[in-house]
Each structure stands twice: as C-alpha cells, then as structure tokens.
PDB file of C-alpha atoms and ligand atoms in Angstrom:
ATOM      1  CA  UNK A   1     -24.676 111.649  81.277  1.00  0.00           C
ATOM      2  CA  UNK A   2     -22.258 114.510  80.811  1.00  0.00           C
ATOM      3  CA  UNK A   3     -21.655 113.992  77.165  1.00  0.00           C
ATOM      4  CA  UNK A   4     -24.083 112.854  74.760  1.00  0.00           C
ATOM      5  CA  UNK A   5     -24.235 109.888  72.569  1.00  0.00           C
ATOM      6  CA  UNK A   6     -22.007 109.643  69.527  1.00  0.00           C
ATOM      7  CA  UNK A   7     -24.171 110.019  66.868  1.00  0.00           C
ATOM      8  CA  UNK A   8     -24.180 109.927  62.982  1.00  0.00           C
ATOM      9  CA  UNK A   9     -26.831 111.967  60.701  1.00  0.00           C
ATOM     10  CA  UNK A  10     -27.745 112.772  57.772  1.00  0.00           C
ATOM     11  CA  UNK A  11     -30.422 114.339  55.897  1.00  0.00           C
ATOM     12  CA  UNK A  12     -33.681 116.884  56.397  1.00  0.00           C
ATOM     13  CA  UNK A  13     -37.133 116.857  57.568  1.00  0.00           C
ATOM     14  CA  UNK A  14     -39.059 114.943  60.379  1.00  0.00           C
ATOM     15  CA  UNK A  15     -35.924 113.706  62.604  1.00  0.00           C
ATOM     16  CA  UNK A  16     -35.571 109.487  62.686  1.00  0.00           C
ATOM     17  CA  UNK A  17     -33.760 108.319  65.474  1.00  0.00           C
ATOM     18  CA  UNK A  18     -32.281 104.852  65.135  1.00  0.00           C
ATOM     19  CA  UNK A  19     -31.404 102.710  67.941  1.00  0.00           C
ATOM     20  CA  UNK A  20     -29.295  99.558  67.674  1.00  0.00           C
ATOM     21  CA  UNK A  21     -29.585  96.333  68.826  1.00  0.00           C
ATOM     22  CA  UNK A  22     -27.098  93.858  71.216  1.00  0.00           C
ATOM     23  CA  UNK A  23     -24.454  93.942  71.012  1.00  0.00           C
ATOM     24  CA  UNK A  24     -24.044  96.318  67.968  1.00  0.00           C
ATOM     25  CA  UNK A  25     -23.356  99.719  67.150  1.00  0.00           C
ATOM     26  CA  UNK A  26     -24.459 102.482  64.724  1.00  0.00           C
ATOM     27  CA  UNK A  27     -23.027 101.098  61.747  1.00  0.00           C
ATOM     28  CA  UNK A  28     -26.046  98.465  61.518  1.00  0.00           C
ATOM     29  CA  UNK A  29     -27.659 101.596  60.208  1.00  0.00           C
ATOM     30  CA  UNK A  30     -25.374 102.208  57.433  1.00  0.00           C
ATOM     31  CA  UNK A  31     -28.301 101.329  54.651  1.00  0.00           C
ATOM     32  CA  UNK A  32     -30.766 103.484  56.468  1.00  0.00           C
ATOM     33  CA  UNK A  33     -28.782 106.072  57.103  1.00  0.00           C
ATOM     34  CA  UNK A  34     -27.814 106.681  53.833  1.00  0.00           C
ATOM     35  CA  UNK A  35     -30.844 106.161  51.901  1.00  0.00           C
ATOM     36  CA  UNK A  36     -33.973 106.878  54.501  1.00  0.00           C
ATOM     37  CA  UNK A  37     -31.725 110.379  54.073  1.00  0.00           C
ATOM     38  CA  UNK A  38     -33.542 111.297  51.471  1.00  0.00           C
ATOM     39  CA  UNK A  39     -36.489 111.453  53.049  1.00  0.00           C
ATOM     40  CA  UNK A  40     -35.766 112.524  56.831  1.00  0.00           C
ATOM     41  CA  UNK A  41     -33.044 113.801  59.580  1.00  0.00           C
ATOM     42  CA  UNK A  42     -31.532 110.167  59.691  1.00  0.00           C
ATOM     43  CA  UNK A  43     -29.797 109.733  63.628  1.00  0.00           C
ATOM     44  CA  UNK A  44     -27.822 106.878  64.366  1.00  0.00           C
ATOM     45  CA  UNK A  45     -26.741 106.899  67.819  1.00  0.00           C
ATOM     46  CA  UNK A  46     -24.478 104.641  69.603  1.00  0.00           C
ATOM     47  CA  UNK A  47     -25.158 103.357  73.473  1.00  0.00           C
ATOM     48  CA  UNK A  48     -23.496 104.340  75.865  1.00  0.00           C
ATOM     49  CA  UNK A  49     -21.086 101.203  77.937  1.00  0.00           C
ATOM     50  CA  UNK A  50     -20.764 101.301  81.592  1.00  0.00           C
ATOM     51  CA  UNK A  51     -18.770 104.061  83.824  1.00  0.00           C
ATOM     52  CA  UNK A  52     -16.562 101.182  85.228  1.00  0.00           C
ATOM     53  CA  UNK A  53     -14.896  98.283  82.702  1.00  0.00           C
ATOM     54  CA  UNK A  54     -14.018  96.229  85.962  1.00  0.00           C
ATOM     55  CA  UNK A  55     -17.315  95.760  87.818  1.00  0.00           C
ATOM     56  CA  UNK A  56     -19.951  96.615  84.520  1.00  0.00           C
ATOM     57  CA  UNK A  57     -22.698  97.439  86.353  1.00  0.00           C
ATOM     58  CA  UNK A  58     -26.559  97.024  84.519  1.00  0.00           C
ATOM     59  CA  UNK A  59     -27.395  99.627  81.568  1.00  0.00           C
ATOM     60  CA  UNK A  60     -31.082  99.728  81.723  1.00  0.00           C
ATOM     61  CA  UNK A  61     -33.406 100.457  78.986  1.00  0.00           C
ATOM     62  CA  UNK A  62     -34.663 103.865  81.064  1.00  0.00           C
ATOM     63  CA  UNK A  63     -31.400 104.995  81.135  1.00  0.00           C
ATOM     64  CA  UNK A  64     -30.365 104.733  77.838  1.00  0.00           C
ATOM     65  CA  UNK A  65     -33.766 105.862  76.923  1.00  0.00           C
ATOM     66  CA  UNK A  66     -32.933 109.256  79.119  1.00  0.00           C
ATOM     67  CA  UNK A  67     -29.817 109.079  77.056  1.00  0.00           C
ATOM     68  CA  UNK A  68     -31.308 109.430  74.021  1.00  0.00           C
ATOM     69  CA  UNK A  69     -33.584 112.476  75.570  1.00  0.00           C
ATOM     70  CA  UNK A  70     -30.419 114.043  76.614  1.00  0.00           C
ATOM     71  CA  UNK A  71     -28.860 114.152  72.777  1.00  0.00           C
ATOM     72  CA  UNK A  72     -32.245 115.035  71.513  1.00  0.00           C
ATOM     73  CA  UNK A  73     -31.499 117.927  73.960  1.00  0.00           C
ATOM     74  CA  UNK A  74     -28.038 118.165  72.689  1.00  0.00           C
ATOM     75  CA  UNK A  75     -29.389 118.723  68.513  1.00  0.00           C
ATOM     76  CA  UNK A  76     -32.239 121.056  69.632  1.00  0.00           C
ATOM     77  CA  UNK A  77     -35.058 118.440  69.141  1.00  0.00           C
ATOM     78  CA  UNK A  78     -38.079 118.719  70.849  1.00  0.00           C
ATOM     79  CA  UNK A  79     -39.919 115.369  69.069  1.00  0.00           C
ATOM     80  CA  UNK A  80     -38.338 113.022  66.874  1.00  0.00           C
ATOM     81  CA  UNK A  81     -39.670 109.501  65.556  1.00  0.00           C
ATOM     82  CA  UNK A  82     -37.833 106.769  67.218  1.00  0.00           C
ATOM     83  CA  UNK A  83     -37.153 103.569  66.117  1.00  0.00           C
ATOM     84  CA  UNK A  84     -35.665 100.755  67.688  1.00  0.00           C
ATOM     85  CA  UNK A  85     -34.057  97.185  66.553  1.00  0.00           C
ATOM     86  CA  UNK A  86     -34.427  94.819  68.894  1.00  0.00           C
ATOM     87  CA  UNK A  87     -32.519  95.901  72.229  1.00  0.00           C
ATOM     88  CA  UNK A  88     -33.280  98.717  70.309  1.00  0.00           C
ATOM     89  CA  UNK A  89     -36.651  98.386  70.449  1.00  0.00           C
ATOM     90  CA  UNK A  90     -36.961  97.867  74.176  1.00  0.00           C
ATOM     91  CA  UNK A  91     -35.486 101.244  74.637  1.00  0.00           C
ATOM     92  CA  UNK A  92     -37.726 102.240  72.149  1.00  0.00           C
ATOM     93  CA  UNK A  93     -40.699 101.141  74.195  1.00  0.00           C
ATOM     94  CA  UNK A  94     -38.909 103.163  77.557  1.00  0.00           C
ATOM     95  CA  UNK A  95     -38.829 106.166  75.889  1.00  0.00           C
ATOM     96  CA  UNK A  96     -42.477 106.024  74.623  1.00  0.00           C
ATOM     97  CA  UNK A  97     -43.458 105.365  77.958  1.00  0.00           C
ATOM     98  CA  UNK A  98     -41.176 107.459  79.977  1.00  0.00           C
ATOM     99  CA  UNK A  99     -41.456 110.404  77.168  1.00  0.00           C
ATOM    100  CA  UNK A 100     -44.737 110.307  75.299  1.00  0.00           C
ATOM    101  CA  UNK A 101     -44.317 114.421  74.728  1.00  0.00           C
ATOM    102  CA  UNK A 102     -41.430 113.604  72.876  1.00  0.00           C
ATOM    103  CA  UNK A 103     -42.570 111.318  70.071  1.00  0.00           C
ATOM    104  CA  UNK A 104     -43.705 111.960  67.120  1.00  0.00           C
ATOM    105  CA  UNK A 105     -44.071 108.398  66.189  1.00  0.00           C
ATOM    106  CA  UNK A 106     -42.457 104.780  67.089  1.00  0.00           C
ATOM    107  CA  UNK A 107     -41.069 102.166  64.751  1.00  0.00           C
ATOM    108  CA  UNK A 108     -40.837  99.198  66.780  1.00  0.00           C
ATOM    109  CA  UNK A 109     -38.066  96.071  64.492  1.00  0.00           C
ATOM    110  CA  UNK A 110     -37.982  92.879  65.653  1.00  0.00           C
ATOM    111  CA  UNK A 111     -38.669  93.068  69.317  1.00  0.00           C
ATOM    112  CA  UNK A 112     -40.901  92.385  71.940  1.00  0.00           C
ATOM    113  CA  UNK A 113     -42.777  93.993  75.430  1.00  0.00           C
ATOM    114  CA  UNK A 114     -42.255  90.933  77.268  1.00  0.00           C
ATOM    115  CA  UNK A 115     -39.764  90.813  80.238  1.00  0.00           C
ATOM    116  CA  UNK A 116     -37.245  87.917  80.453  1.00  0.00           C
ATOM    117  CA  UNK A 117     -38.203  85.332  82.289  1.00  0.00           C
ATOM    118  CA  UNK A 118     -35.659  83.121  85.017  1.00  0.00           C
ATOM    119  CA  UNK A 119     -33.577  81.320  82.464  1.00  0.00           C
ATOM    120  CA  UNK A 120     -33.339  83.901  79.583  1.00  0.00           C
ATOM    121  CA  UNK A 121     -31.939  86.135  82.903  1.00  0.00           C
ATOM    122  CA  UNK A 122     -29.463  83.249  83.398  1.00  0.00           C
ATOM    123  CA  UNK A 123     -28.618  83.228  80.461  1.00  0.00           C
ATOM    124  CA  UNK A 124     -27.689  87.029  80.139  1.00  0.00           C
ATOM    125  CA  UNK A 125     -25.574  86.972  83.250  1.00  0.00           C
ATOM    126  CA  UNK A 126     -23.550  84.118  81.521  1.00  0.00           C
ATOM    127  CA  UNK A 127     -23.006  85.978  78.502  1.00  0.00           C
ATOM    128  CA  UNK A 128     -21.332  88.753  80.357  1.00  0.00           C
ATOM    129  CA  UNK A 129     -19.309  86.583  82.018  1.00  0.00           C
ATOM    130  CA  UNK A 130     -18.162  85.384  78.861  1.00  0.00           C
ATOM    131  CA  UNK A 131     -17.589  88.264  77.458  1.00  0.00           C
ATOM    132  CA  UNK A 132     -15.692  89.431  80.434  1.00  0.00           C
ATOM    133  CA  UNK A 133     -13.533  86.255  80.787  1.00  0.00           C
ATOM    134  CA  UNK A 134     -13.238  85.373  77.299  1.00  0.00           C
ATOM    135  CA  UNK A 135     -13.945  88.516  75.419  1.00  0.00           C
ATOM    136  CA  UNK A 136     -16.628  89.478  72.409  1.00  0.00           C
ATOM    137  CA  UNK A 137     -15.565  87.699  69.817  1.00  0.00           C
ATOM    138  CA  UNK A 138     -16.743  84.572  71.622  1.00  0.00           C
ATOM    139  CA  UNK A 139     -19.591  85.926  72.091  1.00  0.00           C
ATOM    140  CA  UNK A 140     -20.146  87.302  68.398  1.00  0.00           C
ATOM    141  CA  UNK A 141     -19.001  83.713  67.177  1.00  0.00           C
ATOM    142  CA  UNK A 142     -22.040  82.711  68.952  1.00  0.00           C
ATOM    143  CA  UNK A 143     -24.978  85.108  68.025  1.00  0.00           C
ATOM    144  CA  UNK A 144     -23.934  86.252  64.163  1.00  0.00           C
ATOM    145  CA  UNK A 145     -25.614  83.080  62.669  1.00  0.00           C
ATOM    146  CA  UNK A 146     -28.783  84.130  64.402  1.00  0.00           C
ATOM    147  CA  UNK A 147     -28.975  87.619  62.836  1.00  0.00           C
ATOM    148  CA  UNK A 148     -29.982  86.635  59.507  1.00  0.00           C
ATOM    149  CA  UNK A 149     -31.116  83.796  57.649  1.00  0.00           C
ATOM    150  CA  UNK A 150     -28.873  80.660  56.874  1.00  0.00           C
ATOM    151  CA  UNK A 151     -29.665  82.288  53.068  1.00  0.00           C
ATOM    152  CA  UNK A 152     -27.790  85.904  54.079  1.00  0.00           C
ATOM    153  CA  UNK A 153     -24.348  85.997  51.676  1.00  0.00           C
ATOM    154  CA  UNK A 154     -21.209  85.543  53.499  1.00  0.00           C
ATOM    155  CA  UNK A 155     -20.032  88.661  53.771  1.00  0.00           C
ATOM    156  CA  UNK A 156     -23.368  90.585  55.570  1.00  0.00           C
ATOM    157  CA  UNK A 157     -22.840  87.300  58.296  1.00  0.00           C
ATOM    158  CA  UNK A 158     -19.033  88.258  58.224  1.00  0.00           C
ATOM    159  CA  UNK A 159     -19.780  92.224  59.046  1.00  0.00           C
ATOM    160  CA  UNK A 160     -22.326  91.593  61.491  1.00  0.00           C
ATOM    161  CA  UNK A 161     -19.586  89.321  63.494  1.00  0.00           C
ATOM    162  CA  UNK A 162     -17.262  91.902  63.112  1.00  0.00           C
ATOM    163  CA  UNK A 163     -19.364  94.820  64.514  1.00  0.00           C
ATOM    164  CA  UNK A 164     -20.217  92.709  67.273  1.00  0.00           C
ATOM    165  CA  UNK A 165     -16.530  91.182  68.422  1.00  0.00           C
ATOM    166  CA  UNK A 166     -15.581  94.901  68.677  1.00  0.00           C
ATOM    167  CA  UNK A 167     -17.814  95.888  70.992  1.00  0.00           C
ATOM    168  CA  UNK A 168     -15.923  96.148  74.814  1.00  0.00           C
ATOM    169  CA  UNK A 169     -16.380  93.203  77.075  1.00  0.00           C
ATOM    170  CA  UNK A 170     -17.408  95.643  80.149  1.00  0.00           C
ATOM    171  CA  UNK A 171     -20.158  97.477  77.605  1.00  0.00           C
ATOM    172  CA  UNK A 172     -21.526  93.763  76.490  1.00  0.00           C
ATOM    173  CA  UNK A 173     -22.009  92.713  79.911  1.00  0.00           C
ATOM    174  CA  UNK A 174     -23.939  95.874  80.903  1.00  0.00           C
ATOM    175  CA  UNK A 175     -25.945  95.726  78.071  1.00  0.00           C
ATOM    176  CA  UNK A 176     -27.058  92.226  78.958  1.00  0.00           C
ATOM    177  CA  UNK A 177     -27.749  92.710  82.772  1.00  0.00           C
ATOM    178  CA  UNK A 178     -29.798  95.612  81.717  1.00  0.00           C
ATOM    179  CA  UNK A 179     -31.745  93.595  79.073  1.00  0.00           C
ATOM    180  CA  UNK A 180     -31.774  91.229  82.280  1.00  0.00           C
ATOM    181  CA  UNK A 181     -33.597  94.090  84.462  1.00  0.00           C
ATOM    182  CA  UNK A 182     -36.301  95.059  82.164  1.00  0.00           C
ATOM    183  CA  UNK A 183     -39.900  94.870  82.738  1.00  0.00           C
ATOM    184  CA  UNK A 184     -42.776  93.132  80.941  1.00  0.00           C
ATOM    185  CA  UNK A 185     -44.469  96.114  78.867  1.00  0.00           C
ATOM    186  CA  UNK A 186     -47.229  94.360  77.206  1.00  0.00           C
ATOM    187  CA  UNK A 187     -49.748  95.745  79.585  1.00  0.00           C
ATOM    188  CA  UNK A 188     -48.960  99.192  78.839  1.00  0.00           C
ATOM    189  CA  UNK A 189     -48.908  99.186  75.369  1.00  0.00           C
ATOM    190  CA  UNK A 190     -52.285 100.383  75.254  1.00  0.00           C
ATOM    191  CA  UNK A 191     -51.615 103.481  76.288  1.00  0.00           C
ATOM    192  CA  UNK A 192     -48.562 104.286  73.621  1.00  0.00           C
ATOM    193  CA  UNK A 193     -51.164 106.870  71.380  1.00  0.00           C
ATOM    194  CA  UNK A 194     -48.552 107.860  68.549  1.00  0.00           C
ATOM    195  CA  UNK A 195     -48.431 106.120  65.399  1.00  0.00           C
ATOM    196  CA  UNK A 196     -46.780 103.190  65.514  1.00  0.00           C
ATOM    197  CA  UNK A 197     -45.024 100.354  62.956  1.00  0.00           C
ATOM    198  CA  UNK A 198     -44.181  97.232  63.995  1.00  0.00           C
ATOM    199  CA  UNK A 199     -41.471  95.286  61.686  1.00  0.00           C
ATOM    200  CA  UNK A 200     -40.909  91.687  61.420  1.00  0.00           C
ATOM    201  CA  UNK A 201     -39.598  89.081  59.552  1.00  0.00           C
ATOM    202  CA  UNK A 202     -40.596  85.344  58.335  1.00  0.00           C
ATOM    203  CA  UNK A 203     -36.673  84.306  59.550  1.00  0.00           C
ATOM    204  CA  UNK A 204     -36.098  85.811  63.047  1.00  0.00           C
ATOM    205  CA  UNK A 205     -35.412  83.479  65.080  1.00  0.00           C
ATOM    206  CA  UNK A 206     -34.376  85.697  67.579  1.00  0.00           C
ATOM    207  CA  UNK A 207     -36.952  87.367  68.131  1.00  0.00           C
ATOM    208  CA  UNK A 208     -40.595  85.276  66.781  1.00  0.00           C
ATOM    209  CA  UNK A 209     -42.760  87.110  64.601  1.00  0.00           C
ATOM    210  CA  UNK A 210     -45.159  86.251  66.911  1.00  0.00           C
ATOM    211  CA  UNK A 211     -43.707  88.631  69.834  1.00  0.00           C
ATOM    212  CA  UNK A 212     -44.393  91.327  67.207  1.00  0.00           C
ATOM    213  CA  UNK A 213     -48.099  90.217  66.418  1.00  0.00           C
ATOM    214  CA  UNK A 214     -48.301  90.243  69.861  1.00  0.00           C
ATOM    215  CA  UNK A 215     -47.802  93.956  70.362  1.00  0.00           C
ATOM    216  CA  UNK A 216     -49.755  94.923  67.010  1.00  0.00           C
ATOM    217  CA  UNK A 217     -52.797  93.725  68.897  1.00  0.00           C
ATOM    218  CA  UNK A 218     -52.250  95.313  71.692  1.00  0.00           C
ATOM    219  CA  UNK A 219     -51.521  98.562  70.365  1.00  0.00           C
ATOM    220  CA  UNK A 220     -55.238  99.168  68.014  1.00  0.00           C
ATOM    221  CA  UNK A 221     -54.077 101.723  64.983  1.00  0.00           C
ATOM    222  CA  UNK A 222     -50.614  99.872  64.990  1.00  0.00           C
ATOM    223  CA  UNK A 223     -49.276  99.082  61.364  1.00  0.00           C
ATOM    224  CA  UNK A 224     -47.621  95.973  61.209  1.00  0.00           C
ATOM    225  CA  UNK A 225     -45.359  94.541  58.029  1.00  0.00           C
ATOM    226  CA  UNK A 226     -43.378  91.075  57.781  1.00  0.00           C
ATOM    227  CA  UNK A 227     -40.616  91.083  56.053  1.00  0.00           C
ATOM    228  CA  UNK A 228     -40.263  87.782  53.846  1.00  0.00           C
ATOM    229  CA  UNK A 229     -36.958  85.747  53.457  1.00  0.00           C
ATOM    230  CA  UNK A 230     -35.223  88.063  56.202  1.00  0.00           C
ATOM    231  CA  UNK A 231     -33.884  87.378  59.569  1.00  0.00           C
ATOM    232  CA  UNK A 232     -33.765  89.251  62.749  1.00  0.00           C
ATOM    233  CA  UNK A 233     -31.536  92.137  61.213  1.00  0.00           C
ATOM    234  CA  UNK A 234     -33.973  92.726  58.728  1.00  0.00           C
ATOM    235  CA  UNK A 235     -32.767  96.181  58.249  1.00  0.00           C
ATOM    236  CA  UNK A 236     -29.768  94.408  56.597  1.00  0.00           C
ATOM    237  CA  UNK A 237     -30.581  91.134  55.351  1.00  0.00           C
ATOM    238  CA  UNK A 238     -33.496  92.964  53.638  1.00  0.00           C
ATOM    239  CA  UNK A 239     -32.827  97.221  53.030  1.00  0.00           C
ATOM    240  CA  UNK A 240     -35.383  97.629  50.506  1.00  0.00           C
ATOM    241  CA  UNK A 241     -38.313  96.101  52.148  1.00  0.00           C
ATOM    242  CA  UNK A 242     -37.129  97.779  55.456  1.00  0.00           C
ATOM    243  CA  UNK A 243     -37.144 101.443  54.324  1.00  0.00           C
ATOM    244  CA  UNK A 244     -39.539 100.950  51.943  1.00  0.00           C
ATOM    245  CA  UNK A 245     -41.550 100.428  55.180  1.00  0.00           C
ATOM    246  CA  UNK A 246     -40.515 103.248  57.134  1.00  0.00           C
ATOM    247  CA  UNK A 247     -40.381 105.415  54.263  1.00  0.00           C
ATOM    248  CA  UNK A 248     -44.434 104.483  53.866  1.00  0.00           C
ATOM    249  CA  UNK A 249     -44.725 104.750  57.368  1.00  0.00           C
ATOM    250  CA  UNK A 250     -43.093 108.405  57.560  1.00  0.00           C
ATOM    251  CA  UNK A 251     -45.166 109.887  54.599  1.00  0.00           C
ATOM    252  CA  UNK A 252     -48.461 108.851  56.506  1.00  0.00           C
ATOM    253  CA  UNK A 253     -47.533 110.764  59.834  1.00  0.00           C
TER     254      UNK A 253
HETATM  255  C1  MLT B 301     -30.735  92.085  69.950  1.00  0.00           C
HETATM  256  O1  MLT B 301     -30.534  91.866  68.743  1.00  0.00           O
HETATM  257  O2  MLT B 301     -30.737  93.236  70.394  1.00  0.00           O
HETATM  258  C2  MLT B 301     -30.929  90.907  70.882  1.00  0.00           C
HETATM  259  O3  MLT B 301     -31.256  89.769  70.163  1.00  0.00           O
HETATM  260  C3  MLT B 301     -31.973  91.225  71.915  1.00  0.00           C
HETATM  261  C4  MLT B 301     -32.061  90.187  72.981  1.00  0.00           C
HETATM  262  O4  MLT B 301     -31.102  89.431  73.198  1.00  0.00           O
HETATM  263  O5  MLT B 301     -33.111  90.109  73.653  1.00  0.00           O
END
C-alpha cells in the first residue's frame, strides 16, 4: 500500500485503534471516538477498496491487517490496542496473529474465529454481485435491520443504511470475497497472550453471542461482557455500555 489508511483521531495516551465492520466506514466510531478520547489516542481508520472497480478482486483480512501495520508505521506507533467490530474483528484476530509484537492488547466486538463455511461463501459471492449489478443501497436495504435490535430508534437504523449504501460497489464486493477467503482461527486462539475483551450483545443476530463465548474459552485470561438490549452494532445501539467496557478494559492494561 503506497498510501496509508484514512484515518480519524483524537485524544492522548495508550493508542486505540478501531476497525470497522462490513460494509461500513469510520464514522460507526463517531461515539467512541469522541468520548473513549478522553481516555486514549482514539484511531478510526477506514479500509482500504480494491485497486480495480471493474474486476474487485478479494481484500483479505491479512492484508488489511498489514494495512493497518503500515499506518501504525505512518503515526510512529510501535504498539497500539486494536479493536475490531465484526469484519473488524476478523482483522483484528490477523493482526494478533500475524503481529503479536505489535499489540498491546485486543478488543475483540461481535465477531467470531470461525471460517465460513460452503453456503455462507455462496452467499458472499452473491452479495458482490449484487452490489456490482445493482449497487449498495440494495445491499444496505438488506443488512441495516440486522445491525441493531427491532427496539433501535429510527434514525440510528436510518444512519447505519446510509453509511452502508455509500460504500462503492467494487470495495463491497472485495470486502465480501475476502471475508469469503478467511480461515477458521479458533485453534489458534490459544496462543493470542495479550489481554484481551471480548464484547457481545443479548440482540446480535448477526453474529450469536455464542461465537463470542466461544472464543472467551478458548482464550483463558480473556474478559468477556454482554451487552443487554443491543444488537450487533453494539457500539451504537448501546455507547455507554460499550466504552464503559473498553474504558474498564484500558485502565486494567
Ligand atoms: C459485519 O458487520 O462486519 C458483518 O456482519 C460480518 C460478516 O458478514 O461476517
């Protein structure tokens, strides 16, 4: 990567760096950007989309985990706490296995270690040709309601479907043929030796709760919190209990 990833940041202290989710962008951190602020070097960064918006080839989660090495590069940062949503949170996983040195601890939202298996890889190759053929907003139409709770107000649903209809068609489908391509991690979590916190939430349906429980056992010293009455955005549909969280999480390290 020549250039690094956009990024927004704000803040001092132990550097937090916060990777989004599919298909979104750095503005799902807007709540933890400005208020974990207080408390850390808050980075937001946004993934990078494909070189080619005619033949999207796969993104995989080791190379936007190198990505995120590169910018850490970029700001002078030789270990940061990363934390991923999530997509986010299977890059997350890459880069604690690709770059243990560089950690300084792992927040792992809403995800999972487990690979796709035959039809959840069908199904990503059909949402890229969707988005391709039909664009994102289709595509956003389709996954919003699944980002929170049926109980979220209007207007967080609204925003979410927004952020992801503007995402480019070419970056969507690389995303998901990279999400496609990833490997089943739960066998190496062991060896992940930072501190680590696992969020869930009582709503995702998304992502289970019990994908998360999951990983907490296999990871021994692993926190793990569930947030109640959120979804799979939890960082939205529930900002307090999130950073709250992290914020607990960050003091201990
Ligand atoms: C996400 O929010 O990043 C997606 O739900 C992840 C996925 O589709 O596996």
């Amino acid at each position: 990567m020549e250039t690094p990833l956009p990024y927004s940041a704000a803040g001092q202290g132990i550097p937090l760096l916060l990777i989004h989710g599919f298909p979104h962008d750095r503005s799902a951190w807007a709540p933890q950007l400005e208020r974990l602020s207080e408390h850390a070097h808050v980075i937001a960064v946004d993934l990078r989309g494909p070189a080619s918006r005619s033949t999207p080839a796969a993104i995989t989660m080791e190379m936007h985990a190198r990505d995120v090495a590169a910018l850490m590069d970029h700001l002078g940062l030789e270990r940061a706490v990363i934390c991923g949503l999530s997509m986010g949170g299977y890059i997350a996983l890459a880069f604690a296995l690709a770059h243990p040195e560089r950690l300084r601890g792992l927040v792992l939202c809403n995800t999972r270690a487990g690979a796709d298996d035959a039809q959840a890889r069908e199904g990503r190759e059909e949402v890229a040709q969707r988005a391709l053929k039909e664009g994102t907003a289709v595509i956003a139409r389709g996954m919003a309601p699944k980002m929170v709770t049926p109980a979220a107000p209007v207007e967080l649903r609204r925003s979410i479907e927004a952020m992801m209809a503007r995402q480019q068609p070419a970056t969507v489908a690389a995303w998901a043929r990279g999400m496609a391509l990833r490997a089943d991690q739960r066998g190496r979590l062991g060896s992940i030796e930072v501190p680590t916190l696992i969020i869930t939430s009582d709503g995702d349906e998304a992502v289970p709760p019990a994908d998360s429980t999951e990983m907490h056992r296999a990871m021994p010293g692993s926190e793990l919190v569930v947030i109640p009455g959120a979804g799979h955005m939890s960082n939205l549909e529930a900002p307090e209990a999130f950073d709250r969280a992290v914020k607990t999480f960050l003091r201990g390290l």
